[in-house]
XYZ file of C-alpha atoms in Angstrom:
725
model
C -35.014 31.529 27.450
C -37.028 29.001 29.546
C -37.738 25.454 28.176
C -35.268 26.192 25.170
C -32.848 23.729 23.852
C -29.802 25.144 21.613
C -27.043 23.248 19.768
C -24.493 24.983 17.771
C -22.645 22.733 15.086
C -19.375 23.711 13.143
C -20.751 22.785 9.445
C -17.863 23.744 7.210
C -14.499 25.505 7.578
C -16.393 28.939 7.764
C -20.065 28.591 9.017
C -21.771 27.291 11.977
C -25.433 25.964 12.139
C -27.427 27.062 15.168
C -30.465 24.801 16.146
C -32.884 26.182 18.583
C -35.944 24.262 20.045
C -38.173 26.400 21.834
C -41.524 26.010 23.583
C -42.109 29.932 23.250
C -42.859 31.589 20.038
C -40.064 32.561 17.695
C -38.454 35.653 18.934
C -37.378 38.178 16.200
C -34.520 40.282 15.845
C -32.115 37.484 17.200
C -28.429 38.088 17.009
C -25.396 35.921 17.562
C -21.935 36.738 19.023
C -18.986 34.680 18.532
C -16.324 34.293 21.478
C -13.006 32.890 20.638
C -10.852 31.865 23.599
C -10.803 35.202 25.702
C -11.026 37.620 22.713
C -13.847 40.264 22.634
C -16.828 38.789 21.099
C -18.148 39.663 17.334
C -21.396 39.703 15.771
C -21.997 37.031 13.283
C -23.972 37.356 10.096
C -26.813 35.332 9.406
C -26.704 33.725 6.138
C -30.259 31.996 6.198
C -32.797 30.963 8.604
C -35.644 28.766 8.719
C -38.282 27.804 11.156
C -41.241 25.188 11.576
C -43.417 24.520 14.497
C -40.921 24.939 17.579
C -37.628 24.553 15.664
C -35.480 27.330 14.171
C -32.606 26.732 12.072
C -29.805 29.465 11.740
C -26.791 29.233 9.400
C -24.176 31.826 10.472
C -20.995 33.137 8.591
C -17.914 32.948 10.837
C -16.019 35.581 8.560
C -13.116 33.380 8.441
C -11.913 29.790 8.313
C -12.254 28.016 11.609
C -8.941 27.601 13.849
C -8.761 24.295 15.377
C -7.182 24.206 18.930
C -9.298 27.104 20.204
C -12.564 27.324 22.287
C -15.230 28.794 20.396
C -18.514 29.832 21.889
C -21.643 31.619 20.523
C -24.214 33.629 22.508
C -27.676 34.139 20.987
C -28.785 37.669 21.826
C -28.639 37.828 25.806
C -28.483 33.995 26.402
C -25.193 32.146 27.938
C -22.573 31.299 25.686
C -22.823 27.880 24.141
C -19.751 25.886 22.961
C -19.467 25.333 19.121
C -19.418 21.517 18.699
C -16.566 20.722 16.090
C -17.035 16.880 15.843
C -18.764 16.841 12.577
C -15.546 18.472 11.062
C -13.712 14.894 10.945
C -16.335 14.297 7.769
C -15.150 17.782 6.065
C -13.646 16.891 2.787
C -10.321 18.535 3.949
C -9.981 17.110 7.358
C -7.596 14.305 6.611
C -5.222 16.578 4.412
C -5.351 19.133 7.227
C -4.526 16.595 9.984
C -2.496 13.936 8.280
C 0.311 13.613 10.769
C 2.904 11.181 9.373
C 5.673 11.385 12.408
C 6.784 8.454 14.494
C 6.699 9.980 17.649
C 3.026 9.347 18.909
C 2.756 8.123 22.343
C 5.454 8.286 25.045
C 9.314 8.237 24.261
C 11.348 7.798 27.277
C 15.026 8.293 28.139
C 16.510 8.495 31.502
C 16.923 12.327 30.690
C 13.373 12.999 29.777
C 9.868 11.645 28.905
C 8.160 13.030 25.688
C 4.582 12.811 25.319
C 2.892 13.269 22.001
C -0.868 13.067 21.215
C -2.843 13.593 17.904
C -5.898 15.533 19.115
C -6.942 17.879 16.207
C -10.406 18.672 17.455
C -9.057 19.594 20.822
C -9.046 23.205 22.279
C -6.795 22.250 25.180
C -4.844 19.020 26.334
C -3.538 18.615 29.801
C -0.864 15.592 30.738
C -1.973 14.071 33.908
C 0.765 11.878 35.438
C 1.190 9.840 38.693
C 4.555 8.840 40.182
C 5.425 7.726 43.672
C 1.704 8.531 44.816
C 1.990 12.077 43.550
C -0.155 13.602 40.846
C 1.015 16.454 38.662
C -0.484 18.294 35.601
C 1.089 19.471 32.424
C -0.333 21.677 29.949
C 0.362 20.464 26.445
C 1.354 22.746 23.559
C -0.499 22.371 20.262
C 1.597 22.037 16.847
C 0.844 21.422 13.351
C -1.212 18.606 12.326
C -3.176 18.941 15.663
C -0.468 17.362 17.560
C -0.070 18.064 21.290
C 3.356 17.689 22.920
C 5.107 18.233 26.442
C 8.586 16.992 27.642
C 9.219 16.326 31.400
C 12.933 16.350 32.479
C 14.107 13.502 34.548
C 13.523 9.862 34.865
C 9.864 8.809 34.767
C 10.169 5.208 34.093
C 6.969 3.298 34.988
C 4.894 6.488 35.958
C 1.187 6.338 35.188
C -0.430 8.999 32.991
C -3.734 9.857 31.076
C -4.416 12.678 28.860
C -7.150 15.289 29.857
C -8.797 16.376 26.688
C -11.119 19.157 25.797
C -13.335 18.934 22.545
C -16.448 21.187 21.918
C -16.337 22.262 25.550
C -16.558 19.036 26.893
C -13.620 17.675 28.822
C -12.725 13.817 29.298
C -10.043 11.888 30.749
C -8.143 9.148 28.476
C -5.534 6.624 28.479
C -2.878 7.159 25.693
C -4.023 5.119 22.174
C -0.320 4.673 21.512
C 0.852 3.668 24.895
C 3.033 0.814 24.959
C 2.596 0.009 28.739
C -0.424 0.188 31.067
C -1.053 -0.798 34.486
C -3.591 -3.637 35.512
C -7.023 -3.252 33.778
C -5.672 -0.569 31.569
C -6.527 2.010 34.026
C -3.811 4.285 33.296
C -1.109 4.077 30.455
C 2.595 3.728 31.728
C 6.043 5.316 30.768
C 8.008 2.193 29.381
C 11.624 1.772 28.933
C 11.692 -0.069 25.687
C 15.325 -0.530 25.549
C 14.664 -3.400 28.128
C 12.704 -5.489 26.136
C 15.089 -4.937 23.098
C 17.942 -6.117 25.025
C 16.213 -9.774 25.104
C 17.525 -9.617 21.271
C 16.052 -11.980 18.593
C 16.423 -15.596 17.945
C 17.448 -16.315 14.439
C 16.575 -19.895 13.089
C 16.834 -21.390 9.693
C 13.565 -20.772 8.014
C 13.237 -23.443 5.209
C 9.618 -22.013 4.342
C 9.710 -20.032 1.213
C 6.009 -19.794 0.636
C 3.060 -19.975 2.960
C 2.144 -23.386 1.592
C 5.265 -24.665 3.325
C 3.609 -24.054 6.942
C 1.048 -26.031 9.200
C -0.886 -23.164 11.171
C -1.993 -24.380 14.694
C -4.452 -22.035 16.283
C -4.159 -21.856 20.157
C -5.319 -19.590 22.974
C -2.830 -18.899 25.810
C -5.368 -19.921 28.595
C -6.857 -22.492 26.570
C -3.709 -24.310 25.779
C -2.293 -24.225 29.514
C -4.732 -23.640 32.095
C -6.523 -26.672 33.440
C -8.135 -27.324 36.750
C -7.151 -30.657 37.015
C -3.418 -31.992 37.248
C -3.122 -33.595 33.846
C -0.001 -31.709 33.024
C 2.824 -30.332 35.151
C 2.637 -26.899 33.488
C 3.307 -24.365 36.394
C 2.564 -20.982 34.821
C -0.982 -22.035 33.764
C -2.573 -19.222 31.631
C 0.371 -17.045 31.261
C 2.562 -16.276 28.451
C 5.753 -17.876 30.400
C 3.667 -21.056 30.968
C 2.994 -21.439 27.132
C 6.779 -22.048 26.702
C 7.887 -24.030 29.381
C 10.119 -27.052 28.472
C 9.958 -30.638 29.452
C 6.261 -30.590 30.568
C 4.429 -33.930 30.504
C 0.809 -35.067 30.478
C -0.209 -37.565 33.332
C 1.019 -40.484 31.269
C 4.055 -39.135 30.200
C 3.516 -37.752 26.544
C 4.668 -34.260 25.582
C 2.450 -31.283 26.980
C 2.516 -27.642 26.192
C 5.171 -26.255 24.262
C 6.825 -30.006 23.742
C 3.608 -31.121 22.437
C 3.696 -28.504 19.457
C 7.426 -29.486 18.829
C 6.407 -33.161 18.728
C 3.332 -32.362 16.410
C 5.419 -30.446 14.041
C 3.554 -27.555 13.395
C 5.560 -24.645 11.936
C 3.283 -21.563 13.013
C 1.050 -21.107 16.037
C -1.710 -18.371 15.742
C -2.250 -16.897 19.007
C -5.697 -15.913 19.984
C -5.529 -12.089 20.727
C -2.880 -10.954 23.052
C -3.464 -7.219 22.359
C -5.269 -5.843 25.426
C -8.799 -6.557 25.678
C -11.502 -5.244 27.931
C -13.726 -7.865 29.774
C -11.216 -9.798 31.910
C -9.955 -8.678 35.120
C -6.262 -8.855 35.182
C -6.141 -9.362 38.895
C -8.839 -12.148 39.309
C -8.907 -14.165 36.414
C -11.890 -16.382 38.029
C -14.163 -13.476 37.452
C -14.465 -13.637 33.854
C -12.818 -15.493 30.746
C -12.813 -14.094 27.314
C -11.165 -14.865 23.890
C -9.951 -11.540 23.357
C -12.004 -10.273 20.548
C -12.996 -7.201 22.524
C -9.873 -5.153 22.312
C -9.144 -1.376 23.853
C -5.899 -1.158 22.504
C -3.650 -1.660 19.429
C -0.328 -1.394 21.359
C -0.613 -2.757 24.941
C -0.482 -6.395 25.430
C -3.167 -8.314 27.611
C -2.330 -7.956 31.300
C -4.318 -11.270 32.149
C -1.598 -13.392 30.839
C 1.397 -11.714 32.648
C 2.627 -13.188 35.974
C 2.726 -9.307 37.235
C -0.204 -7.585 35.250
C 0.098 -4.438 37.344
C 3.899 -4.012 36.544
C 3.787 -2.316 33.084
C 7.312 -3.717 31.855
C 6.709 -7.215 32.827
C 4.007 -8.355 30.366
C 6.381 -6.919 27.550
C 9.383 -8.650 28.729
C 7.456 -12.262 29.464
C 5.757 -11.760 25.482
C 9.338 -11.106 23.927
C 10.559 -14.169 25.976
C 7.772 -16.413 24.647
C 8.282 -15.438 20.872
C 12.129 -15.954 21.262
C 11.359 -19.568 23.032
C 8.844 -20.353 19.995
C 11.724 -19.064 17.756
C 14.147 -21.551 19.507
C 11.596 -24.408 18.817
C 11.567 -23.167 15.108
C 7.930 -22.090 15.366
C 6.595 -18.634 14.066
C 4.476 -16.650 16.006
C 1.241 -15.228 14.189
C -0.782 -12.745 15.808
C -4.766 -12.778 15.928
C -5.179 -9.062 15.544
C -8.614 -7.029 15.960
C -8.363 -4.000 13.919
C -11.922 -3.824 12.693
C -13.595 -2.805 15.684
C -13.126 -1.446 19.528
C -14.782 -2.596 22.635
C -17.388 -0.098 23.663
C -16.750 2.825 21.439
C -18.104 5.743 23.492
C -15.497 4.823 26.482
C -12.715 4.069 24.172
C -9.733 6.376 24.190
C -10.371 6.927 20.598
C -13.883 8.602 21.052
C -12.645 10.437 24.238
C -9.640 12.201 22.147
C -11.203 12.654 18.387
C -14.878 12.407 18.781
C -16.504 10.889 15.731
C -13.225 10.289 13.831
C -12.348 6.472 14.370
C -15.396 4.774 13.584
C -17.212 4.083 10.443
C -20.813 5.287 10.031
C -23.822 4.134 8.051
C -25.966 6.545 5.827
C -28.184 7.459 8.868
C -25.343 8.598 10.899
C -25.323 5.747 13.326
C -22.200 4.043 13.901
C -21.932 1.032 11.706
C -21.990 -2.470 12.902
C -21.265 -4.811 10.205
C -18.762 -6.311 12.730
C -21.771 -7.281 15.046
C -19.969 -5.464 17.948
C -21.434 -2.310 17.648
C -18.612 -0.326 16.395
C -16.691 -0.274 12.734
C -13.214 0.922 12.934
C -12.795 3.344 9.671
C -9.497 1.637 8.280
C -9.928 4.115 5.328
C -9.283 7.354 7.236
C -5.705 8.419 7.205
C -4.975 8.570 10.900
C -6.955 5.110 11.529
C -4.825 3.485 8.588
C -1.706 5.015 10.228
C -2.434 3.705 13.464
C -3.214 0.231 12.166
C 0.001 0.190 10.155
C 1.965 1.653 13.296
C 0.584 -1.123 15.454
C 1.777 -3.902 13.113
C 5.064 -2.255 12.650
C 5.355 -2.026 16.275
C 4.981 -5.878 16.834
C 7.067 -6.828 14.036
C 9.967 -4.376 15.065
C 9.911 -5.080 18.768
C 8.643 -8.540 19.437
C 9.873 -10.034 15.993
C 6.693 -11.731 15.412
C 6.195 -13.567 12.102
C 2.696 -12.355 10.740
C -0.812 -11.467 11.326
C -4.369 -13.011 11.177
C -6.877 -10.402 10.672
C -10.297 -10.782 12.413
C -12.921 -9.873 10.102
C -10.448 -8.622 7.560
C -13.190 -8.070 4.947
C -14.070 -4.903 7.119
C -10.515 -3.202 6.472
C -9.740 -1.550 3.314
C -7.446 -3.134 0.823
C -4.960 0.017 0.783
C -4.626 -0.549 4.724
C -3.569 -4.196 4.167
C -1.233 -3.445 1.309
C 0.458 -0.547 3.272
C 0.738 -2.629 6.463
C 2.394 -5.671 4.481
C 4.920 -3.279 2.762
C 5.959 -1.855 5.991
C 6.340 -4.961 8.032
C 7.719 -6.993 5.461
C 10.382 -4.311 4.780
C 11.301 -4.948 8.641
C 11.249 -8.665 8.305
C 10.980 -10.584 5.152
C 8.703 -13.358 4.321
C 5.923 -11.853 6.662
C 2.695 -13.847 6.625
C -0.849 -11.946 6.416
C -4.073 -13.792 6.157
C -7.528 -13.079 7.573
C -11.222 -13.606 7.395
C -12.307 -12.517 4.054
C -16.099 -12.113 4.528
C -17.878 -9.612 2.483
C -19.682 -7.652 5.283
C -21.372 -4.400 5.441
C -22.294 -1.728 3.012
C -20.437 1.200 4.444
C -17.185 0.546 2.596
C -17.422 -0.002 -0.965
C -17.092 -3.327 -2.263
C -14.067 -2.613 -4.576
C -12.137 -1.303 -1.256
C -12.662 -4.290 0.864
C -10.135 -6.937 1.829
C -12.439 -9.653 1.116
C -12.003 -12.924 -0.487
C -13.911 -11.677 -3.780
C -11.047 -9.239 -4.138
C -8.410 -11.832 -3.508
C -6.523 -10.834 -6.785
C -5.960 -7.410 -5.631
C -4.028 -8.838 -2.343
C -1.574 -11.619 -4.050
C 0.545 -11.690 -0.818
C -2.417 -12.276 1.355
C -4.257 -15.552 2.420
C -7.838 -15.721 2.904
C -9.742 -18.356 4.877
C -11.293 -20.756 2.727
C -14.965 -21.712 4.050
C -15.334 -23.647 0.888
C -12.813 -26.339 2.273
C -14.747 -26.369 5.523
C -18.056 -26.952 4.149
C -17.395 -29.371 1.743
C -15.338 -31.570 4.022
C -17.014 -31.034 7.145
C -20.551 -29.886 5.648
C -22.197 -26.753 5.822
C -22.426 -24.585 8.824
C -25.810 -23.388 8.307
C -27.289 -26.967 9.039
C -25.276 -29.049 11.395
C -27.544 -32.218 10.398
C -26.190 -32.049 6.652
C -23.504 -34.364 6.027
C -20.242 -33.245 4.405
C -17.748 -35.428 2.378
C -16.187 -36.612 5.336
C -19.492 -37.484 6.803
C -20.239 -39.605 4.214
C -21.890 -37.641 1.602
C -20.035 -38.920 -1.780
C -21.830 -36.368 -3.939
C -19.327 -33.773 -2.572
C -16.724 -35.497 -4.363
C -17.189 -32.802 -7.227
C -16.580 -30.146 -5.199
C -13.493 -31.835 -3.221
C -11.665 -31.620 -6.537
C -11.760 -28.026 -6.280
C -10.819 -27.752 -2.776
C -7.918 -30.179 -3.246
C -6.485 -28.065 -5.574
C -6.455 -24.932 -3.387
C -9.378 -23.570 -5.172
C -6.766 -22.076 -7.377
C -7.382 -24.433 -10.565
C -10.312 -24.365 -13.230
C -11.311 -27.553 -11.875
C -15.197 -28.225 -11.103
C -15.304 -24.310 -10.452
C -13.639 -21.366 -11.628
C -10.674 -20.299 -9.682
C -11.068 -18.561 -6.092
C -7.479 -17.404 -5.688
C -4.569 -16.218 -7.479
C -2.638 -19.189 -6.139
C -2.729 -21.837 -3.442
C -0.924 -19.705 -0.852
C -4.048 -17.559 -0.499
C -6.230 -20.615 0.413
C -6.109 -21.119 4.127
C -7.587 -24.711 4.187
C -9.607 -25.160 7.632
C -12.295 -27.150 8.891
C -12.328 -26.052 12.330
C -11.596 -22.761 14.318
C -12.206 -21.048 17.578
C -15.475 -19.975 16.123
C -18.450 -22.148 15.752
C -18.743 -25.934 16.547
C -15.507 -28.376 16.463
C -15.137 -30.926 13.543
C -16.261 -33.645 16.224
C -19.299 -31.716 17.528
C -20.303 -31.122 13.774
C -19.908 -34.851 12.837
C -21.813 -35.739 16.024
C -24.905 -33.850 14.658
C -24.735 -34.917 11.017
C -24.034 -38.427 11.917
C -25.867 -38.888 14.990
C -26.621 -42.683 14.526
C -22.804 -43.658 14.541
C -20.722 -44.272 17.677
C -18.082 -42.091 19.054
C -15.442 -44.424 17.692
C -17.153 -44.231 14.330
C -17.025 -40.537 14.645
C -13.461 -40.269 15.510
C -12.431 -42.301 12.383
C -14.273 -39.869 10.509
C -12.444 -37.235 12.347
C -9.038 -38.916 10.816
C -10.555 -38.944 7.465
C -11.401 -35.211 7.745
C -7.842 -34.497 8.857
C -6.512 -36.713 6.420
C -8.167 -34.811 3.556
C -7.158 -31.466 5.013
C -3.654 -32.163 5.239
C -3.250 -33.555 1.904
C -5.241 -30.697 0.194
C -3.033 -28.247 -1.738
C -2.891 -24.924 0.048
C -2.198 -23.934 3.661
C -3.385 -26.210 6.306
C -5.053 -24.605 9.245
C -5.652 -26.503 12.504
C -7.515 -25.552 15.644
C -6.334 -26.728 18.912
C -7.472 -30.416 19.976
C -8.998 -30.856 16.012
C -6.273 -33.923 16.023
C -7.960 -35.617 18.834
C -11.413 -34.828 17.927
C -11.930 -32.335 21.156
C -15.414 -31.363 21.573
C -16.986 -28.253 23.142
C -19.815 -30.266 24.364
C -22.067 -29.197 21.335
C -21.463 -25.358 21.972
C -20.910 -23.104 18.993
C -20.171 -19.651 20.521
C -17.785 -20.326 23.553
C -16.120 -16.808 23.656
C -16.638 -16.892 27.510
C -16.292 -20.576 28.440
C -13.011 -21.381 29.775
C -13.750 -25.069 30.707
C -15.434 -25.736 27.231
C -12.374 -24.492 25.349
C -9.590 -25.901 27.174
C -7.078 -28.351 25.958
C -8.087 -31.673 27.449
C -4.608 -33.420 28.202
C -6.267 -36.273 29.490
C -8.019 -36.782 26.256
C -4.524 -36.376 24.673
C -3.374 -39.415 26.873
C -6.307 -41.464 25.908
C -6.293 -40.715 22.007
C -2.740 -40.764 21.713
C -3.090 -43.135 18.484
C -4.897 -39.975 16.797
C -1.896 -37.691 17.971
C 0.485 -39.938 16.103
C -1.777 -40.450 13.054
C -1.932 -36.734 12.923
C 2.072 -36.454 13.211
C 2.278 -38.749 10.378
C 0.078 -36.359 8.274
C 2.305 -33.410 8.972
C 5.424 -35.505 8.279
C 3.989 -36.440 5.090
C 3.195 -32.662 4.267
C 6.677 -31.697 5.098
C 8.499 -34.410 3.211
C 6.623 -34.537 -0.200
C 7.809 -31.974 -2.545
C 4.313 -31.688 -4.170
C 2.860 -30.087 -1.128
C 4.910 -27.090 -1.559
C 3.314 -26.297 -4.817
C 1.327 -23.267 -5.158
C 0.970 -22.140 -8.847
C -2.453 -23.558 -10.238
C -0.954 -24.867 -13.339
C 1.634 -26.647 -11.433
C -0.862 -28.413 -9.204
C -3.387 -29.388 -12.042
C -0.408 -30.670 -13.993
C 0.669 -32.884 -11.080
C -2.148 -35.086 -9.939
C -4.200 -37.453 -11.482
C -7.768 -38.338 -9.974
C -10.219 -41.178 -10.143
C -13.262 -41.842 -8.450
C -14.566 -45.452 -7.881
C -17.674 -46.437 -6.104
C -17.321 -43.951 -3.381
C -13.695 -44.114 -3.326
C -11.715 -41.012 -4.232
C -8.103 -41.712 -5.179
C -5.328 -39.330 -6.484
C -1.767 -40.124 -7.680
C 0.964 -37.784 -8.970
C 2.338 -37.432 -12.477
C 5.850 -38.419 -12.941
C 7.218 -34.936 -12.771
C 9.654 -35.592 -9.769
C 7.207 -33.916 -7.339
C 6.736 -37.132 -5.301
C 10.484 -37.134 -3.756
C 11.625 -38.608 -1.644
C 9.372 -41.487 -2.867
C 8.911 -42.753 -6.349
C 5.349 -42.732 -6.442
C 2.380 -41.787 -3.874
C -1.157 -42.711 -3.945
C -3.777 -41.031 -1.576
C -7.049 -42.696 -0.721
C -10.173 -41.432 0.735
C -13.001 -43.735 1.668
C -15.999 -41.788 3.063
C -18.260 -44.807 2.701
C -19.153 -47.511 5.433
C -17.687 -50.283 3.359
C -14.651 -52.021 2.323
C -13.108 -50.771 -0.843
C -10.369 -52.833 -2.743
C -7.947 -51.496 -5.245
C -5.085 -53.554 -7.185
C -1.541 -52.623 -8.351
C 0.558 -53.855 -10.847
C 3.358 -54.160 -8.418
C 4.276 -53.736 -4.527
C 3.309 -50.684 -2.732
C 3.956 -49.889 1.023
C 1.360 -48.338 3.292
C 2.739 -45.264 4.590
C -0.144 -44.042 6.446
C -3.567 -45.920 7.294
C -6.408 -45.971 9.697
C -3.802 -47.348 12.354
C -1.318 -44.467 11.664
C 1.935 -43.869 10.378
C 4.152 -46.715 9.397
C 7.853 -46.303 9.468
C 10.208 -47.816 6.711
C 10.893 -51.033 8.928
C 7.420 -51.975 9.747
C 5.390 -51.035 6.607
C 3.105 -53.387 4.997
C 3.348 -54.201 1.498
C 0.333 -54.769 -0.629
C -0.689 -55.394 -4.344
C -4.327 -56.003 -3.753
C -5.311 -52.879 -1.050
C -8.416 -53.194 0.967
C -9.266 -49.800 1.961
C -11.238 -49.784 5.207
C -14.500 -47.687 5.930
C -14.337 -44.057 6.803
C -10.570 -44.123 6.439
C -7.703 -42.056 5.186
C -4.625 -43.940 3.424
C -1.466 -43.098 1.960
C 0.714 -45.464 -0.042
C 4.078 -45.008 -1.487
C 6.353 -46.801 -4.088
C 10.120 -46.319 -3.189
C 11.602 -48.052 -6.202
C 11.055 -49.619 -9.626
C 9.455 -48.170 -12.462
C 6.336 -45.877 -12.427
C 3.885 -48.784 -12.836
C 0.567 -47.140 -11.266
C -2.354 -47.325 -13.072
C -2.482 -44.492 -15.454
C -5.763 -42.426 -14.901
C -7.387 -40.060 -16.930
C -7.962 -36.850 -15.069
C -11.683 -36.474 -14.137
C -12.390 -32.895 -13.816
């Protein structure tokens, strides 16, 4: 029929709907014939039909349940056959129970004797393995088994061979990489056969982990290229922008200060959170000058990013380099946290997921469109059985093979609670004391609120930490208006809210508890997103000089590091690094890079921050995490803009007799008197070791400053304060 459009859709396990648009008047006595593979066609019964204007709709009875894995087509009267579109089947109530494969062999399993390829493609009527080795291409039909899984085994040694799957869904054939591939070539054009034993042989580095709870750690967020790739010669890091460059030893700045890995060791951080290292889409592995990206545009859940490798076109090399990097960090007693993006995929239409199982992996809104709560165009449907399995399998893979210590979940509020729980249980079974935390923003309406892994549901995820934006907004000031001052900017009205964040938002002080305990409070005032601490202060305190702003940076860092909870620090925050006033710098390497020249110039700030970390590690009180223990351990006083807290006499101040913390966000000197001598441990100048500590009874607290004073001996004679809550 000329000027006709016909669509045939599977609408239940035993019914199809035919939609016909015709510019000609409706034809009577239409008949429909079903063809299955090469079988003789059979006439179908019309259950009901309707027609309006130029559109006709027919509901047909298949006479039996649809059998996935076969090619169905329907001919309308004497017209050509049209394939049955089965993509809507992923929404059938029984779909996940029919195809919930729980095997552990998805992807390619390699031995020298054979390589086994396994693909979950339940909607497909045909799958062929395309493999390239030694410049020869061969094709191998795959056999369908239970749960919609296709398999083929190739005898012989196929290490490093490149491959793709050719998948036919609803009559449409597309070529795709393997979603479970552990290796790929440059720019992920092809998946690769990998001998995992060559990674396992590197072993693991076991070091004495003195941290029992998340609050025992200091997290340092850093990107591979941001930290090591500088155009100038301010460091002697050789493999700039690479996994191995990140862990080069004995690297120095131009002035001889520690750089690279040695800088992290010298700071004293216990964890590094790496910006995404799982393969992402917009950087050319073979030409890094072409484009830069943080990596929040993922294309895989298993393969590692090639642009960080010295040999991006060698599929195995990046795995060995990454494993080596993790081992070297563990030798330095630094844990490795991966920033993982499981909430969306870069360009879903061209993704392997959509090519292999159309419509399945992505969450949809009520109008049928791909949900976009992530702001990236495609939200991953973690609540579906095989999507959940893939996320869990990915996490297990990185813990088991690479020995990583934990995960930071990008936009975790878009992932369902059950997926996070299952992932944690599986990861923790492999490696105890595993770390889970993420962005708990409550986003989107497609996933029911009670199922979201968001901050408001923190009580349902007691083992998981959440980025605490309350800490950020009170200390630095609200992000919605950069000109508004926060507590560190000099607005002393924030003292009321600061009591709340001081206790890790886990105590009934100022506001109701937000978290089960302080382990859940990831305290941050700066991260890769949005403006740096210095740039925010530069806006909110625009009349102040750079020197004054840097004192406020030190004050803010002092506040952060002496709050209960888990301190999180973004690279360069300790030296007041600026991004030139830019907020979203996801594709601007020069703005994001660590400025090692500035490290030399502001090394006093580095030493100040090292002192804060040392204090945090030494004092037993900062390892408290239960709300009742925290609130019973501190005494607070506010005096003319000065905020002070000390500790109750319960032994939590060890190794010191007593400790007093002073925050002065005002631009005036403040004075405070003691009954006996106290030593200044940290002040605006920096950390004072025991042999050069200044002893005071009448203490002048400088403007916009942080101070920590200690008593090492004698009776506890600090002024007894009543708690002001």
